[in-house]
Each structure stands twice: as structure tokens, then as C-alpha cells.
Tab-separated table of C-alpha atoms and ligand atoms in Angstrom:
chain	number	residue	atom	x	y	z
P	113	MET	CA	-39.482	-20.741	17.827
P	114	ARG	CA	-37.305	-18.884	20.294
P	115	HIS	CA	-37.316	-15.060	20.317
P	116	CYS	CA	-33.817	-14.603	18.842
P	117	GLU	CA	-34.558	-17.083	16.028
P	118	ARG	CA	-37.683	-15.066	15.129
P	119	LEU	CA	-35.552	-11.906	14.988
P	120	VAL	CA	-33.006	-13.568	12.690
P	121	ASP	CA	-35.785	-14.910	10.489
P	122	SER	CA	-37.530	-11.528	10.160
P	123	GLY	CA	-34.177	-9.866	9.426
P	124	ARG	CA	-33.543	-12.400	6.683
P	125	ARG	CA	-36.946	-11.744	5.120
P	126	ALA	CA	-36.382	-7.967	5.200
P	127	PHE	CA	-32.955	-8.399	3.581
P	128	PHE	CA	-34.322	-10.466	0.710
P	129	ALA	CA	-37.290	-8.121	0.249
P	130	ARG	CA	-34.956	-5.113	-0.050
P	131	GLY	CA	-32.720	-7.017	-2.489
P	132	ALA	CA	-35.704	-7.877	-4.675
P	133	ALA	CA	-36.852	-4.228	-4.672
P	134	VAL	CA	-33.393	-3.006	-5.687
P	135	ALA	CA	-33.195	-5.590	-8.478
P	136	ALA	CA	-36.634	-4.614	-9.731
P	137	GLY	CA	-35.686	-0.928	-9.693
P	138	ALA	CA	-32.532	-1.628	-11.668
P	139	ALA	CA	-34.510	-3.585	-14.245
P	140	VAL	CA	-36.993	-0.712	-14.651
P	141	ALA	CA	-34.219	1.887	-14.934
P	142	THR	CA	-32.522	0.045	-17.766
P	143	ALA	CA	-35.727	-0.885	-19.550
P	144	LEU	CA	-37.300	2.580	-19.988
P	145	PRO	CA	-36.918	3.806	-23.581
P	146	GLY	CA	-35.748	7.379	-24.046
P	147	VAL	CA	-34.432	7.717	-20.509
P	148	PRO	CA	-30.732	8.598	-20.527
P	149	ALA	CA	-28.607	6.090	-18.659
P	150	ARG	CA	-27.300	7.354	-15.342
P	151	ALA	CA	-23.588	7.966	-15.233
P	152	GLU	CA	-21.614	5.475	-13.178
P	153	PRO	CA	-20.364	6.863	-9.878
P	154	PRO	CA	-16.742	8.011	-10.165
P	155	LEU	CA	-14.142	5.514	-9.079
P	156	ALA	CA	-12.196	6.377	-5.956
P	157	LEU	CA	-8.951	7.875	-7.165
P	158	LEU	CA	-5.972	8.848	-5.085
P	159	VAL	CA	-3.904	11.574	-6.659
P	160	TYR	CA	-0.353	11.232	-5.406
P	161	PRO	CA	1.907	14.261	-5.264
P	162	PRO	CA	5.173	13.582	-7.100
P	163	LYS	CA	8.071	14.295	-4.763
P	164	ARG	CA	11.754	14.634	-5.597
P	165	LEU	CA	13.790	12.370	-3.329
P	166	ALA	CA	17.377	12.581	-4.601
P	167	ASN	CA	19.574	12.340	-7.679
P	168	VAL	CA	21.034	9.048	-8.885
P	169	LYS	CA	24.561	10.459	-8.520
P	170	SER	CA	24.083	10.901	-4.779
P	171	LEU	CA	23.283	7.240	-4.075
P	172	GLN	CA	25.616	4.369	-3.312
P	173	VAL	CA	24.854	0.665	-3.239
P	174	ASP	CA	23.568	-0.484	0.167
P	175	ALA	CA	23.657	3.035	1.598
P	176	PRO	CA	19.993	3.741	2.481
P	177	LEU	CA	18.695	7.277	2.251
P	178	VAL	CA	15.973	8.297	4.707
P	179	ILE	CA	12.987	9.845	2.932
P	180	ALA	CA	9.315	10.593	3.564
P	181	TYR	CA	6.446	10.054	1.137
P	182	PRO	CA	3.704	11.041	0.339
P	183	ASP	CA	4.008	13.441	3.299
P	184	ASP	CA	6.314	14.091	6.217
P	185	ASP	CA	4.363	11.730	8.499
P	186	SER	CA	5.187	8.726	6.327
P	187	PRO	CA	8.845	7.744	6.781
P	188	GLY	CA	10.585	5.618	4.212
P	189	VAL	CA	13.867	4.620	2.673
P	190	LEU	CA	15.407	4.935	-0.796
P	191	LEU	CA	17.787	2.139	-1.730
P	192	LYS	CA	20.245	1.472	-4.535
P	193	LEU	CA	20.512	-2.309	-4.621
P	194	GLY	CA	23.286	-2.722	-7.190
P	195	ARG	CA	21.401	-5.066	-9.522
P	196	PRO	CA	18.097	-4.904	-11.441
P	197	VAL	CA	15.111	-5.890	-9.303
P	198	GLU	CA	11.341	-6.110	-9.524
P	199	GLY	CA	9.908	-2.602	-9.611
P	200	GLY	CA	13.416	-1.127	-9.796
P	201	ALA	CA	13.782	2.292	-11.399
P	202	GLY	CA	16.672	4.243	-12.856
P	203	PRO	CA	19.300	3.469	-15.494
P	204	ASP	CA	20.320	0.259	-13.689
P	205	GLY	CA	16.814	-0.794	-12.627
P	206	ASP	CA	18.056	-1.062	-9.059
P	207	LEU	CA	16.423	1.876	-7.269
P	208	VAL	CA	13.578	1.091	-4.885
P	209	ALA	CA	11.843	2.872	-2.047
P	210	PHE	CA	9.647	1.595	0.758
P	211	SER	CA	7.715	2.739	3.764
P	212	THR	CA	9.653	2.016	6.939
P	213	LEU	CA	6.539	1.554	9.055
P	214	CYS	CA	5.989	-2.134	9.650
P	215	PRO	CA	2.550	-3.116	8.361
P	216	HIS	CA	1.981	-5.226	11.485
P	217	LYS	CA	2.007	-2.617	14.258
P	218	GLY	CA	4.005	0.241	12.858
P	219	PHE	CA	7.427	-0.362	14.395
P	220	PRO	CA	10.242	1.361	12.448
P	221	LEU	CA	12.006	-1.031	10.086
P	222	PHE	CA	15.760	-1.129	9.565
P	223	TRP	CA	17.828	-2.090	6.535
P	224	ARG	CA	19.823	-5.309	6.578
P	225	ALA	CA	22.376	-5.305	3.770
P	226	ASP	CA	23.379	-8.920	4.476
P	227	ASP	CA	20.056	-10.374	3.317
P	228	ARG	CA	18.599	-7.347	1.476
P	229	THR	CA	15.589	-7.058	3.774
P	230	LEU	CA	13.827	-4.405	5.745
P	231	SER	CA	13.452	-5.963	9.165
P	232	CYS	CA	11.270	-5.255	12.156
P	233	PRO	CA	12.590	-5.216	15.729
P	234	GLY	CA	9.025	-5.532	17.065
P	235	HIS	CA	7.976	-9.038	16.105
P	236	TYR	CA	10.644	-9.948	13.547
P	237	SER	CA	8.800	-9.516	10.284
P	238	ARG	CA	11.143	-9.188	7.310
P	239	PHE	CA	10.434	-7.811	3.862
P	240	ASP	CA	12.475	-8.566	0.752
P	241	ALA	CA	13.666	-5.341	-0.895
P	242	GLU	CA	14.608	-7.253	-4.065
P	243	ARG	CA	11.082	-8.648	-4.438
P	244	ALA	CA	8.928	-5.544	-4.123
P	245	GLY	CA	8.705	-5.701	-0.330
P	246	GLN	CA	7.336	-9.237	-0.153
P	247	GLN	CA	7.032	-10.468	3.414
P	248	ILE	CA	9.291	-13.443	3.996
P	249	MET	CA	8.725	-14.030	7.705
P	250	GLY	CA	7.061	-12.632	10.816
P	251	GLN	CA	3.656	-11.574	12.031
P	252	ALA	CA	2.655	-8.949	9.476
P	253	THR	CA	-0.213	-9.887	7.173
P	254	GLN	CA	0.637	-7.535	4.344
P	255	ASN	CA	3.635	-6.922	2.131
P	256	LEU	CA	5.541	-3.727	2.694
P	257	ALA	CA	4.220	-0.591	0.997
P	258	GLN	CA	6.525	0.236	-1.896
P	259	PHE	CA	6.902	3.781	-3.205
P	260	ARG	CA	6.861	3.788	-7.003
P	261	LEU	CA	9.696	5.794	-8.535
P	262	ARG	CA	10.316	7.730	-11.716
P	263	VAL	CA	13.714	9.010	-12.818
P	264	ASP	CA	13.962	11.940	-15.216
P	265	ALA	CA	16.593	12.601	-17.877
P	266	GLY	CA	18.723	14.539	-15.403
P	267	GLY	CA	18.775	11.670	-12.920
P	268	ASP	CA	16.390	13.201	-10.422
P	269	ILE	CA	14.408	10.514	-8.603
P	270	TYR	CA	10.729	11.132	-7.825
P	271	ALA	CA	8.296	9.111	-5.760
P	272	VAL	CA	4.999	9.056	-7.633
P	273	SER	CA	2.676	6.571	-5.886
P	274	VAL	CA	2.390	3.792	-3.300
P	275	ASP	CA	1.349	0.194	-3.999
P	276	GLU	CA	0.017	-0.893	-0.568
P	277	LEU	CA	-1.662	0.777	2.342
P	278	ILE	CA	0.779	2.581	4.627
P	279	TYR	CA	0.515	1.456	8.238
P	280	GLY	CA	-2.033	3.337	10.346
P	281	ARG	CA	-3.871	4.918	7.440
P	282	LEU	CA	-7.234	4.432	5.835
P	283	ALA	CA	-5.908	6.055	2.662
P	284	ASN	CA	-2.322	6.769	1.707
P	285	VAL	CA	-3.058	10.293	0.538
P	286	ARG	CA	-4.885	12.477	3.009
P	287	GLU	CA	-7.439	14.960	1.827
P	288	SER	CA	-6.366	18.511	2.489
A	1257	FES	S1	5.431	-4.415	14.400
A	1257	FES	FE1	6.650	-5.390	12.916
A	1257	FES	S2	6.256	-7.493	13.151
A	1257	FES	FE2	5.016	-6.518	14.659
């Protein structure tokens, strides 16, 4: 047996031995009577800051408004599309907001009213604003991050969360 094959083989044995020990430990932990069960570790939870973006009265169809969410380093756009769409908010269900950083390499996207896409000048990815930022062509491998919106009784529009990872980040909300 060559040297590298022996190393792989011993690594494999160590892996399975550790797995068996962990499984045995888990079985013991759940089998002991009178021992309180350990609490599950908390799930990772991102708490998004709600942010007021605009009022519905200030928006016009196909007139994009430049925004930033969840912080000033994350540029985006708020759009009134003029007809109800997937994920659309507001009285007409036509308000959507997206990151304008291309998920491929972070080029700034621009709005194309003719085909209702956010398009990338870098490598020509395009994202459908009427279908929740779905990628319809190009080199990106992720749909566009959409900012979820809430509209209050007075028509104020708030961004409240993000549905995909914003380009260049390991988490959308940074710890302060
Ligand atoms: S940066 Fe947008 S497609 Fe490459």
C-alpha cells in the first residue's frame, strides 16, 4: 500500500471511530432516566431593522427610487410596477424592492422598464422584477436579493427583511 493510501485509510478509520463515539454518547444522553434533556442550541436568527423607504403617494409607475437596506452599504431600488406581482406590497400589490448589487460579482444593476428587469452591465445577467428577482439570463448563480416590504395604514413603506444573501456578505445583517 502506498504511503498516501495508508494516510487516507487511517483518516477514514478515525472518522468512523469518532462518528461511532458521538452516536454512542447521544444514545446514552437520551437513555438516562431523571436527567433533564439538554436544550437545543438556538437557531441562527437575523433580526432586520425595519426602515422607512418612502410613502406610496410619492411613487410613480416605472420611476425607480434609489434606496439602501438594511444599511447604507447595501444599495437598492424601490419600484412601483403598475400591476400586482409576486411578493408585491401596498394597496395595489405592485411595490417591490431589490438589492442593486449583482449577485455574480457585485456590479451595480440598472432598471429596464421595457422588459421589467434589473440588468447587469458586467456580464449581462438579468433579473425579473415581476417574478421576485428571478434570474432569467447571465452568469449569476443566484436570484436577486429582494427586500420584503410592509406598508402601514398611512401609506408609509418599510423594508423589513431580505430573502437572499446580498452580494459580498456572509450575513445580510451585520452584528454591531
Ligand atoms: S457582475 Fe453581474 S453578471 Fe457578472
